[in-house]
Coordinates of C-alpha atoms in Angstrom, one line a residue:
X28 CA 198.1 -47.7 114.9
X29 CA 198.0 -44.4 112.9
X30 CA 196.4 -41.2 114.3
X31 CA 193.7 -39.5 112.4
X32 CA 194.9 -37.2 109.7
X33 CA 192.3 -35.4 108.0
X34 CA 188.5 -36.0 107.9
X35 CA 187.0 -37.9 105.0
X36 CA 184.3 -36.4 102.3
X37 CA 182.0 -39.4 102.9
X38 CA 178.8 -38.6 104.6
X39 CA 176.8 -41.3 106.5
X40 CA 175.9 -42.1 109.8
X41 CA 179.2 -44.2 110.5
X42 CA 181.3 -41.5 109.0
X43 CA 179.5 -39.0 110.9
X44 CA 179.5 -40.5 114.1
X45 CA 183.1 -41.2 113.9
X46 CA 183.7 -37.5 113.3
X47 CA 181.7 -36.5 116.4
X48 CA 183.8 -39.2 118.3
X49 CA 187.1 -37.6 117.3
X50 CA 185.8 -33.9 117.8
X51 CA 184.9 -34.9 121.3
X52 CA 188.2 -36.8 122.0
X53 CA 186.3 -40.2 122.8
X54 CA 189.4 -42.3 121.5
X55 CA 192.2 -39.6 121.3
X56 CA 191.5 -39.2 117.5
X57 CA 192.2 -42.5 116.8
X58 CA 190.2 -44.8 114.6
X59 CA 190.6 -48.6 114.8
X60 CA 188.5 -51.1 113.2
X61 CA 188.3 -55.0 112.4
X62 CA 187.0 -57.5 110.2
X63 CA 186.5 -60.6 112.0
X64 CA 185.3 -63.4 110.0
X65 CA 184.7 -67.2 111.1
X66 CA 187.1 -69.4 109.6
X67 CA 184.0 -72.0 108.7
X68 CA 183.9 -71.3 104.9
X69 CA 184.8 -69.3 102.0
X70 CA 184.2 -65.3 102.1
X71 CA 181.2 -64.4 99.7
X72 CA 179.8 -61.3 98.2
X73 CA 177.9 -60.4 101.4
X74 CA 181.4 -60.4 103.3
X75 CA 182.7 -58.1 100.6
X76 CA 180.6 -55.3 101.8
X77 CA 181.7 -55.7 105.6
X78 CA 185.6 -55.7 104.1
X79 CA 185.1 -52.6 102.5
X80 CA 183.1 -50.8 105.0
X81 CA 185.8 -52.1 107.7
X82 CA 188.9 -51.0 105.9
X83 CA 187.3 -48.2 103.7
X84 CA 186.5 -46.5 107.3
X85 CA 189.9 -47.1 108.7
X86 CA 191.6 -45.8 105.6
X87 CA 189.3 -42.7 105.3
X88 CA 190.4 -41.7 109.0
X89 CA 194.1 -42.4 108.5
X90 CA 193.4 -45.1 111.1
X91 CA 194.0 -49.1 110.8
X92 CA 192.0 -52.1 110.3
X93 CA 192.7 -55.8 111.8
X94 CA 191.9 -59.2 110.3
X95 CA 190.6 -61.3 113.4
X96 CA 189.6 -64.5 112.5
X97 CA 186.9 -65.3 114.9
X98 CA 187.9 -69.0 115.5
X99 CA 185.7 -70.1 118.7
X100 CA 184.2 -73.2 117.1
X101 CA 186.8 -75.8 116.6
X102 CA 183.9 -78.1 115.0
X103 CA 183.8 -75.8 111.9
X104 CA 186.8 -74.4 111.4
X105 CA 189.8 -75.3 109.2
X106 CA 193.2 -74.0 108.2
X107 CA 192.0 -74.0 104.6
X108 CA 189.5 -71.5 105.4
X109 CA 192.0 -69.2 107.1
X110 CA 194.2 -69.2 104.1
X111 CA 191.7 -68.4 101.7
X112 CA 190.4 -65.8 104.0
X113 CA 194.0 -63.8 104.2
X114 CA 194.2 -64.6 100.5
X115 CA 190.9 -63.0 99.5
X116 CA 191.5 -59.8 101.3
X117 CA 194.8 -59.4 99.9
X118 CA 193.5 -60.0 96.5
X119 CA 190.8 -57.3 97.1
X120 CA 193.8 -55.0 97.8
X121 CA 193.5 -54.8 101.2
X122 CA 196.3 -55.2 103.6
X123 CA 195.3 -55.4 107.4
X124 CA 197.5 -53.8 110.1
X125 CA 197.5 -57.3 111.7
X126 CA 196.2 -60.6 111.3
X127 CA 195.4 -62.2 114.7
X128 CA 192.6 -64.9 116.0
X129 CA 190.1 -64.6 118.6
X130 CA 191.9 -68.0 119.9
X131 CA 195.2 -65.4 120.7
X132 CA 193.0 -63.9 123.8
X133 CA 191.6 -67.0 124.9
X134 CA 193.8 -66.7 128.0
X135 CA 192.7 -63.2 128.7
X136 CA 188.9 -64.1 128.1
X137 CA 189.0 -66.7 130.9
X138 CA 190.4 -64.2 132.9
X139 CA 187.8 -61.8 132.7
X140 CA 185.2 -64.7 132.8
X141 CA 186.8 -65.5 136.5
X142 CA 186.2 -61.7 137.2
X143 CA 182.6 -61.9 136.1
X144 CA 182.1 -65.0 138.1
X145 CA 183.8 -63.1 141.5
X146 CA 181.5 -60.4 140.9
X147 CA 178.6 -62.6 141.0
X148 CA 177.8 -61.7 137.3
X149 CA 178.2 -65.0 135.9
X150 CA 177.4 -69.0 137.0
X151 CA 178.0 -72.3 135.6
X152 CA 175.0 -73.9 134.8
X153 CA 174.4 -77.7 134.9
X154 CA 171.3 -77.7 132.4
X155 CA 171.7 -78.9 128.8
X156 CA 171.4 -76.9 125.8
X157 CA 167.9 -78.0 125.1
X158 CA 166.6 -77.0 128.1
X159 CA 168.3 -73.6 128.4
X160 CA 166.7 -73.1 125.2
X161 CA 163.3 -73.9 126.4
X162 CA 163.5 -72.0 129.3
X163 CA 164.3 -68.7 127.6
X164 CA 161.0 -67.9 126.9
X165 CA 160.0 -65.9 123.6
X166 CA 159.1 -62.1 123.0
X167 CA 156.1 -62.5 124.9
X168 CA 156.8 -64.8 127.6
X169 CA 159.7 -63.8 130.2
X170 CA 162.4 -66.7 130.9
X171 CA 162.8 -69.0 134.0
X172 CA 165.6 -69.0 136.0
X173 CA 168.0 -71.7 135.9
X174 CA 167.8 -73.8 139.2
X175 CA 171.6 -73.3 139.7
X176 CA 171.5 -69.2 138.9
X177 CA 172.1 -68.7 142.8
X178 CA 174.8 -70.9 143.2
X179 CA 177.7 -69.6 145.5
X180 CA 180.4 -67.5 143.8
X181 CA 183.0 -69.8 145.3
X182 CA 181.1 -73.1 144.1
X183 CA 181.0 -71.3 140.6
X184 CA 184.4 -70.4 140.7
X185 CA 185.6 -74.1 141.6
X186 CA 183.2 -75.7 138.8
X187 CA 184.6 -73.1 136.2
X188 CA 188.3 -73.7 136.8
X189 CA 187.4 -77.8 136.6
X190 CA 185.8 -77.1 133.5
X191 CA 189.1 -75.3 132.3
X192 CA 190.6 -78.4 133.3
X193 CA 189.0 -80.5 131.4
X194 CA 187.1 -82.6 134.1
X195 CA 183.6 -82.7 132.2
X196 CA 182.4 -84.1 129.4
X197 CA 181.0 -82.3 126.6
X198 CA 177.8 -80.5 127.4
X199 CA 177.8 -81.4 131.0
X200 CA 177.9 -78.0 131.8
X201 CA 177.9 -74.0 130.6
X202 CA 179.1 -70.8 132.2
X203 CA 176.3 -67.9 131.7
X204 CA 176.4 -64.4 132.6
X205 CA 173.9 -63.6 135.0
X206 CA 171.8 -60.5 133.7
X207 CA 167.8 -60.7 133.5
X208 CA 165.8 -63.8 132.2
X209 CA 162.7 -61.3 131.8
X210 CA 164.5 -58.8 129.5
X211 CA 162.9 -57.9 126.4
X212 CA 165.9 -58.4 124.3
X213 CA 166.4 -62.4 124.2
X214 CA 170.1 -61.6 123.8
X215 CA 170.2 -60.3 127.4
X216 CA 168.5 -63.7 129.2
X217 CA 171.5 -65.0 130.8
X218 CA 173.7 -65.9 127.6
X219 CA 176.2 -68.8 127.2
X220 CA 179.1 -67.5 127.5
X221 CA 181.6 -71.1 127.7
X222 CA 180.4 -74.4 126.8
X223 CA 182.6 -77.4 127.0
X224 CA 184.2 -78.9 123.8
X225 CA 186.9 -81.8 123.9
X226 CA 188.1 -80.7 120.3
X227 CA 191.4 -80.0 118.5
X228 CA 191.9 -76.3 117.5
X229 CA 193.6 -75.4 114.5
X230 CA 195.4 -72.6 116.4
X231 CA 195.6 -73.7 120.2
X232 CA 195.8 -77.2 119.6
X233 CA 194.2 -79.6 122.7
X234 CA 194.9 -76.6 125.1
X235 CA 191.7 -75.7 125.8
X236 CA 188.6 -77.9 126.5
X237 CA 186.3 -75.1 126.8
X238 CA 185.6 -72.4 124.3
X239 CA 183.9 -69.1 124.1
X240 CA 180.7 -68.3 122.9
X241 CA 180.7 -65.4 119.8
X242 CA 179.1 -62.8 122.0
X243 CA 181.6 -63.1 124.8
X244 CA 184.3 -63.2 122.7
X245 CA 183.6 -60.5 120.0
X246 CA 183.4 -57.6 122.3
X247 CA 186.2 -58.4 124.7
X248 CA 188.5 -59.1 121.5
X249 CA 187.6 -55.7 120.2
X250 CA 188.3 -54.2 123.8
X251 CA 191.9 -56.0 124.1
X252 CA 192.9 -55.2 120.5
X253 CA 192.1 -51.7 121.1
X254 CA 189.3 -51.4 118.3
X255 CA 187.4 -48.0 118.5
X256 CA 184.5 -48.9 116.2
X257 CA 183.2 -52.3 116.0
X258 CA 181.1 -52.0 112.6
X259 CA 178.5 -55.1 112.1
X260 CA 176.0 -55.8 109.8
X261 CA 172.3 -55.6 110.9
X262 CA 171.7 -58.8 112.1
X263 CA 174.1 -57.9 115.0
X264 CA 172.0 -55.0 116.5
X265 CA 169.9 -56.9 119.0
X266 CA 173.3 -58.2 120.3
X267 CA 174.4 -54.5 120.6
X268 CA 173.1 -54.5 124.6
X269 CA 174.8 -57.5 125.4
X270 CA 178.0 -56.0 123.7
X271 CA 177.9 -53.1 125.9
X272 CA 176.7 -54.8 129.1
X273 CA 179.9 -57.4 128.9
X274 CA 182.4 -54.5 128.5
X275 CA 180.8 -52.0 131.0
X276 CA 181.5 -54.7 133.7
X277 CA 185.1 -55.4 132.9
X278 CA 187.9 -53.3 134.5
X279 CA 189.1 -51.9 130.7
X280 CA 192.0 -49.5 130.7
X281 CA 190.8 -47.5 127.6
X282 CA 187.2 -46.6 126.5
X283 CA 185.0 -49.3 125.2
X284 CA 184.5 -49.7 121.5
X285 CA 181.7 -48.6 120.2
X286 CA 179.3 -51.1 118.2
X287 CA 177.7 -49.5 115.2
X288 CA 175.7 -51.7 112.4
X289 CA 174.9 -51.2 108.8
X290 CA 172.8 -53.1 106.1
X291 CA 174.3 -56.2 104.8
X292 CA 174.6 -56.5 100.9
X293 CA 172.2 -59.0 99.1
X294 CA 171.9 -59.6 95.3
X295 CA 169.1 -61.1 93.4
X296 CA 169.3 -64.6 91.8
X297 CA 171.7 -65.0 94.6
X298 CA 172.1 -66.8 98.0
X299 CA 174.6 -66.2 100.7
X300 CA 173.8 -68.5 103.3
X301 CA 176.6 -70.7 104.1
X302 CA 174.8 -73.8 104.7
X303 CA 173.0 -73.4 101.5
X304 CA 176.2 -72.8 99.8
X305 CA 177.8 -75.9 101.1
X306 CA 174.6 -78.0 100.3
X307 CA 175.6 -76.8 96.3
X308 CA 179.3 -78.0 96.7
X309 CA 178.5 -81.4 98.6
X310 CA 175.7 -82.1 96.4
X311 CA 177.6 -81.7 93.4
X312 CA 175.6 -78.8 91.8
X313 CA 178.7 -76.8 91.3
X314 CA 182.2 -78.1 90.9
X315 CA 183.4 -76.7 94.2
X316 CA 183.4 -73.2 96.5
X317 CA 185.4 -71.6 93.6
X318 CA 183.0 -72.7 91.0
X319 CA 182.3 -69.2 88.5
X320 CA 178.7 -69.7 89.2
X321 CA 179.2 -69.4 93.2
X322 CA 178.9 -65.9 95.2
X323 CA 182.1 -66.6 96.8
X324 CA 185.2 -64.3 96.3
X325 CA 186.8 -67.5 95.1
X326 CA 184.1 -68.2 92.6
X327 CA 184.1 -64.4 91.4
X328 CA 187.8 -64.1 91.1
X329 CA 187.7 -67.4 88.7
X330 CA 185.0 -66.1 86.6
X331 CA 187.0 -62.9 86.2
X332 CA 185.5 -60.2 88.3
X333 CA 187.9 -57.6 88.9
X334 CA 188.6 -56.7 92.7
X335 CA 188.6 -53.0 91.7
X336 CA 184.9 -53.3 90.1
X337 CA 184.1 -55.2 93.3
X338 CA 185.2 -52.2 95.5
X339 CA 183.8 -49.6 93.2
X340 CA 180.4 -51.2 93.5
X341 CA 180.3 -51.2 97.3
X342 CA 181.2 -47.8 97.3
X343 CA 178.6 -46.9 95.5
X344 CA 176.0 -48.9 97.2
X345 CA 177.1 -46.9 100.3
X346 CA 176.9 -47.3 104.0
X347 CA 173.1 -47.4 104.7
X348 CA 170.8 -48.8 107.8
X349 CA 168.2 -50.2 105.1
X350 CA 168.5 -53.8 104.0
X351 CA 168.0 -54.3 100.1
X352 CA 168.4 -56.7 97.7
X353 CA 170.6 -55.1 94.9
X354 CA 170.2 -56.2 91.1
X355 CA 172.9 -58.3 89.8
X356 CA 172.8 -56.2 86.8
X357 CA 174.2 -53.3 88.5
X358 CA 177.1 -55.0 89.8
X359 CA 177.8 -56.5 86.3
X360 CA 177.7 -52.7 85.1
X361 CA 180.7 -52.3 87.3
X362 CA 182.5 -55.3 85.7
X363 CA 182.1 -54.4 82.3
X364 CA 182.9 -50.8 82.9
X365 CA 186.3 -51.9 84.7
X366 CA 186.9 -54.7 82.1
X367 CA 186.3 -52.3 78.8
X368 CA 189.0 -49.9 79.8
X369 CA 191.7 -52.9 80.9
X370 CA 190.9 -56.2 78.9
X371 CA 192.8 -57.1 75.8
X372 CA 190.5 -57.5 72.6
X373 CA 190.7 -61.1 71.1
X374 CA 189.1 -63.0 68.6
X375 CA 187.1 -66.2 68.9
X376 CA 184.5 -68.6 67.5
X377 CA 182.4 -70.3 69.8
X378 CA 180.3 -72.1 67.4
X379 CA 182.2 -72.5 64.2
X380 CA 181.4 -72.7 60.7
X381 CA 184.2 -72.7 58.0
X382 CA 184.4 -69.8 55.4
X383 CA 186.5 -70.8 52.4
X384 CA 187.5 -67.8 50.1
X385 CA 187.7 -69.5 46.8
X386 CA 189.7 -66.4 45.1
X387 CA 192.6 -66.5 47.9
X388 CA 195.6 -66.7 46.4
X389 CA 198.5 -69.4 46.9
X390 CA 202.0 -69.2 46.5
X391 CA 204.5 -70.8 44.1
X392 CA 204.0 -74.1 46.1
X393 CA 200.3 -74.2 46.0
X394 CA 199.9 -73.4 49.6
X395 CA 197.2 -70.5 50.6
X396 CA 199.2 -67.1 51.1
X397 CA 199.0 -65.9 55.0
X398 CA 198.9 -62.5 55.7
X399 CA 199.2 -60.5 59.0
X400 CA 196.8 -57.7 60.1
X401 CA 197.5 -55.5 62.7
X402 CA 194.5 -55.1 65.4
X403 CA 194.7 -53.0 68.3
X404 CA 194.8 -54.8 71.5
X405 CA 192.3 -52.3 73.3
X406 CA 191.0 -49.3 71.2
X407 CA 190.1 -48.0 74.8
X408 CA 193.5 -47.9 76.0
X409 CA 196.2 -47.4 73.1
X410 CA 199.1 -47.7 75.2
X411 CA 198.4 -51.4 75.1
X412 CA 199.6 -51.4 71.5
X413 CA 198.6 -53.8 68.6
X414 CA 199.0 -57.5 67.6
X415 CA 199.6 -59.4 64.6
X416 CA 196.7 -61.6 63.4
X417 CA 197.1 -63.9 60.9
X418 CA 194.6 -64.5 57.8
X419 CA 194.3 -67.1 55.3
X420 CA 192.0 -68.7 52.5
X421 CA 190.0 -70.7 55.1
X422 CA 188.6 -69.0 58.5
X423 CA 186.2 -70.0 61.1
X424 CA 183.2 -67.5 61.5
X425 CA 180.1 -68.1 63.9
X426 CA 177.5 -70.2 62.5
X427 CA 174.9 -67.8 63.5
X428 CA 176.7 -65.1 61.1
X429 CA 175.6 -66.8 58.3
X430 CA 172.0 -67.4 57.2
X431 CA 171.0 -69.1 53.8
X432 CA 167.8 -68.0 53.9
X433 CA 168.3 -64.6 55.9
X434 CA 165.5 -63.2 58.1
X435 CA 164.3 -59.6 57.7
X436 CA 166.8 -56.9 59.0
X437 CA 169.7 -59.8 59.1
X438 CA 172.5 -58.0 57.9
X439 CA 175.3 -60.5 58.3
X440 CA 176.4 -62.8 55.7
X441 CA 173.9 -64.8 53.3
X442 CA 174.2 -65.9 49.3
X443 CA 175.3 -62.7 47.3
X444 CA 175.7 -60.3 50.3
X445 CA 178.9 -58.3 51.4
X446 CA 180.3 -57.9 54.9
X447 CA 183.4 -56.8 56.6
X448 CA 185.8 -59.5 58.3
X449 CA 186.9 -57.3 61.3
X450 CA 190.5 -55.7 60.1
X451 CA 191.0 -57.6 57.1
X452 CA 188.7 -57.9 54.0
X453 CA 185.2 -57.6 52.5
X454 CA 183.7 -60.7 51.6
X455 CA 180.9 -62.0 49.4
X456 CA 179.0 -65.2 50.2
X457 CA 178.6 -67.2 47.3
X458 CA 177.7 -70.7 48.0
X459 CA 176.4 -72.7 51.0
X460 CA 178.1 -76.4 51.1
X461 CA 176.3 -79.0 52.3
X462 CA 176.8 -82.7 53.2
X463 CA 175.0 -85.7 52.2
X464 CA 172.2 -85.3 55.0
X465 CA 171.5 -81.3 53.7
X466 CA 173.4 -80.1 56.7
X467 CA 175.5 -76.6 56.5
X468 CA 179.5 -77.9 56.7
X469 CA 180.8 -74.7 55.0
X470 CA 180.3 -71.1 53.0
X471 CA 182.2 -70.2 49.9
X472 CA 183.1 -66.8 49.4
X473 CA 185.0 -64.2 47.6
X474 CA 187.1 -61.5 48.7
X475 CA 188.1 -57.8 47.8
X476 CA 191.8 -57.3 47.5
X477 CA 191.4 -54.2 47.2
X478 CA 189.5 -53.8 50.8
X479 CA 192.7 -54.8 52.7
X480 CA 192.4 -53.7 56.4
X481 CA 188.5 -54.0 55.9
X482 CA 188.4 -50.5 54.1
X483 CA 186.3 -50.0 51.1
X484 CA 188.7 -48.5 48.0
X485 CA 185.3 -47.1 46.6
X486 CA 183.4 -46.0 49.5
X487 CA 180.8 -48.6 49.4
X488 CA 179.1 -49.4 52.5
X489 CA 178.4 -52.5 54.1
X490 CA 175.9 -52.9 57.2
X491 CA 177.9 -55.8 59.3
X492 CA 181.4 -56.3 60.5
X493 CA 182.0 -59.8 61.5
X494 CA 184.9 -61.7 63.8
X495 CA 186.9 -64.3 62.2
X496 CA 189.6 -66.5 63.4
X497 CA 192.1 -68.3 60.5
X498 CA 191.4 -71.8 60.4
X499 CA 195.4 -72.7 60.2
X500 CA 196.7 -70.8 62.9
X501 CA 193.9 -71.0 65.4
X502 CA 194.3 -72.6 68.8
X503 CA 191.4 -74.8 69.9
X504 CA 189.7 -73.6 73.2
X505 CA 186.7 -74.5 75.6
X506 CA 184.3 -72.0 76.6
X507 CA 182.0 -72.0 79.7
X508 CA 178.8 -70.0 79.3
X509 CA 176.7 -69.0 82.4
X510 CA 173.4 -68.1 83.3
X511 CA 172.1 -67.3 86.7
X512 CA 172.5 -70.0 89.4
X513 CA 169.0 -69.2 90.6
X514 CA 166.1 -68.4 88.5
X515 CA 164.2 -66.2 90.6
X516 CA 165.3 -62.6 91.5
X517 CA 164.7 -63.5 95.6
X518 CA 165.7 -67.1 95.9
X519 CA 162.9 -69.1 98.0
X520 CA 160.5 -66.3 98.2
X521 CA 158.0 -68.5 96.7
X522 CA 158.4 -71.7 98.6
X523 CA 160.5 -70.6 101.4
X524 CA 163.5 -72.8 100.4
X525 CA 166.0 -71.1 97.9
X526 CA 167.5 -74.4 96.7
X527 CA 164.0 -74.8 94.7
X528 CA 164.7 -71.9 92.5
X529 CA 168.1 -73.6 91.2
X530 CA 168.7 -73.4 87.4
X531 CA 169.3 -76.4 85.9
X532 CA 170.9 -74.8 82.7
X533 CA 173.3 -72.4 84.8
X534 CA 176.2 -73.4 82.8
X535 CA 176.8 -74.5 79.3
X536 CA 180.2 -75.7 78.0
X537 CA 181.4 -75.4 74.8
X538 CA 184.0 -77.8 73.1
X539 CA 185.3 -77.2 69.6
X540 CA 185.7 -73.3 70.1
X541 CA 188.6 -71.7 68.3
X542 CA 190.3 -69.0 69.1
X543 CA 193.0 -66.5 67.6
X544 CA 196.7 -67.5 68.0
X545 CA 197.3 -65.3 71.2
X546 CA 194.6 -67.0 73.5
X547 CA 197.1 -69.9 73.6
X548 CA 199.2 -67.4 75.7
X549 CA 196.6 -66.4 78.0
X550 CA 197.6 -66.7 81.6
X551 CA 195.5 -68.1 84.3
X552 CA 192.8 -65.5 85.7
X553 CA 193.7 -63.3 82.8
X554 CA 190.3 -61.6 81.4
X555 CA 190.1 -60.9 77.9
X556 CA 187.1 -59.3 75.5
X557 CA 186.1 -61.7 72.7
X558 CA 185.4 -59.1 70.0
X559 CA 181.2 -59.1 69.6
X560 CA 180.8 -61.8 72.4
X561 CA 182.0 -60.6 76.1
X562 CA 184.3 -60.7 78.3
X563 CA 186.1 -64.3 79.4
X564 CA 188.5 -65.0 82.0
X565 CA 191.3 -67.9 81.4
X566 CA 190.7 -70.7 83.9
X567 CA 193.8 -70.7 86.6
X568 CA 194.0 -74.5 86.2
X569 CA 192.9 -75.7 82.8
X570 CA 194.7 -74.4 79.8
X571 CA 192.3 -73.7 77.2
X572 CA 189.4 -73.2 79.2
X573 CA 187.4 -69.9 79.5
X574 CA 184.8 -68.5 81.5
X575 CA 182.4 -66.0 80.6
X576 CA 182.6 -63.1 83.1
X577 CA 179.9 -60.6 81.4
X578 CA 178.5 -60.1 78.1
X579 CA 178.7 -56.9 76.3
X580 CA 175.1 -55.8 76.5
X581 CA 174.7 -53.4 79.4
X582 CA 171.6 -55.0 81.3
X583 CA 171.6 -52.3 84.2
X584 CA 171.5 -49.7 81.5
X585 CA 168.4 -51.0 79.8
X586 CA 166.8 -51.9 83.4
X587 CA 167.1 -48.0 84.2
X588 CA 165.6 -47.3 80.8
X589 CA 162.5 -49.0 81.9
X590 CA 162.2 -47.3 84.8

């Protein structure tokens, strides 16, 4: 653990509270946080906010942040999820001081549980879960004491040890804290601390037939690790009195950690409920947890979202105590800004139409001449250099870049109109070629040899510059275009069920696309800009497949202009 070296510039209620703690010497100037996900699913965009807060606060104060897997439910946890969580955090650019498990502390938690029993602060209850729930009361009605609440300490201790020994079947008994069944906070009404589960655990195997609840494991694990500030999202605010109560009863050797809550991150057109995300996977609505339409970090990563853009977005959102739903277009603006500076430019044609230059020269053998043009890899970053792009007499252009009868204000290619082919030549369409059924199959055009490099020799102007791909040198690609997975900005707001707002047309898969030769060398997860079309990420598993990350148009800027 690293002592605080400087005070950060950030000002919000958590930074301010930690400054005060440091000034008063509450934790000896030490700041230690933790990120405690449950390994029962993949991390998603909601977790991202907690990750950036937990790790960011520790970094701001020169402290440390632990990754602690909250593995207290063996029925839902898998090594697959553990590995993905560790990998996702590394991809985001964070390095935990240590990677630990709540199960590492099962022994100490049990020792403390016996201590509470010995102090008359916990008891073994023989009631089943349904009865316990029914007797808790509600916000206007106090709960009812269990008939086992006044069991003698010795009997409670004996039963707890027999629970630990595996003597009883699942659900036969629980250990409950003895607090106040009439407390105004429902969390304080004799909460369950241990339940019997004869289940194999990914970390402890078959050692434990009883498992701690979240509330019993959470704060005590914080204390055992030496966490100073336990940062949670607002849904845990009602748990804080219980968090503090448990810690106040234990013989801790240092100051108890302090829990503080902040607003979680929600996005429009997005759900983060693990149950609903699991339903999408199990029903085959998406291809898996890493489907590029999913809000999981795996999905965002596969779609090409840079980790740096995700971190910058969360920093801009800031730390507040008011839950809100941020526009997904705002997140996309951070992605677009990041990729504009870093992504290599390439040319690709998604809905191809053949463009044949009828006056293109041939060599002595009658083969079309091939020329090469030097094109910048990224005009925003000259250090990225240039590449050579082949050009010949037959090209692919976008089908909607030609109109035989152009509508008003259409400035792209049409019969008799001249346009610039990006970095190459000026061309003029001369004929629309159709098949026997009248379908457009190609466009004939002539090129101006004096306009090499896309520069007019006589200063004449054209109103459109189009991208292209040399047909003889093109590489075949498949492109996945994405729309919102949910049509409603707040899924489920109208009916109460988010899945009612699923978008049946959230993905369009385009086969038969063509890209310039350099795209054949695109490595898995590399993001490039298809000129005039948007940013696209090479798939990590399927060569030649590209996922559209975001388009070129800054929709967030347009939303802001509309007010």
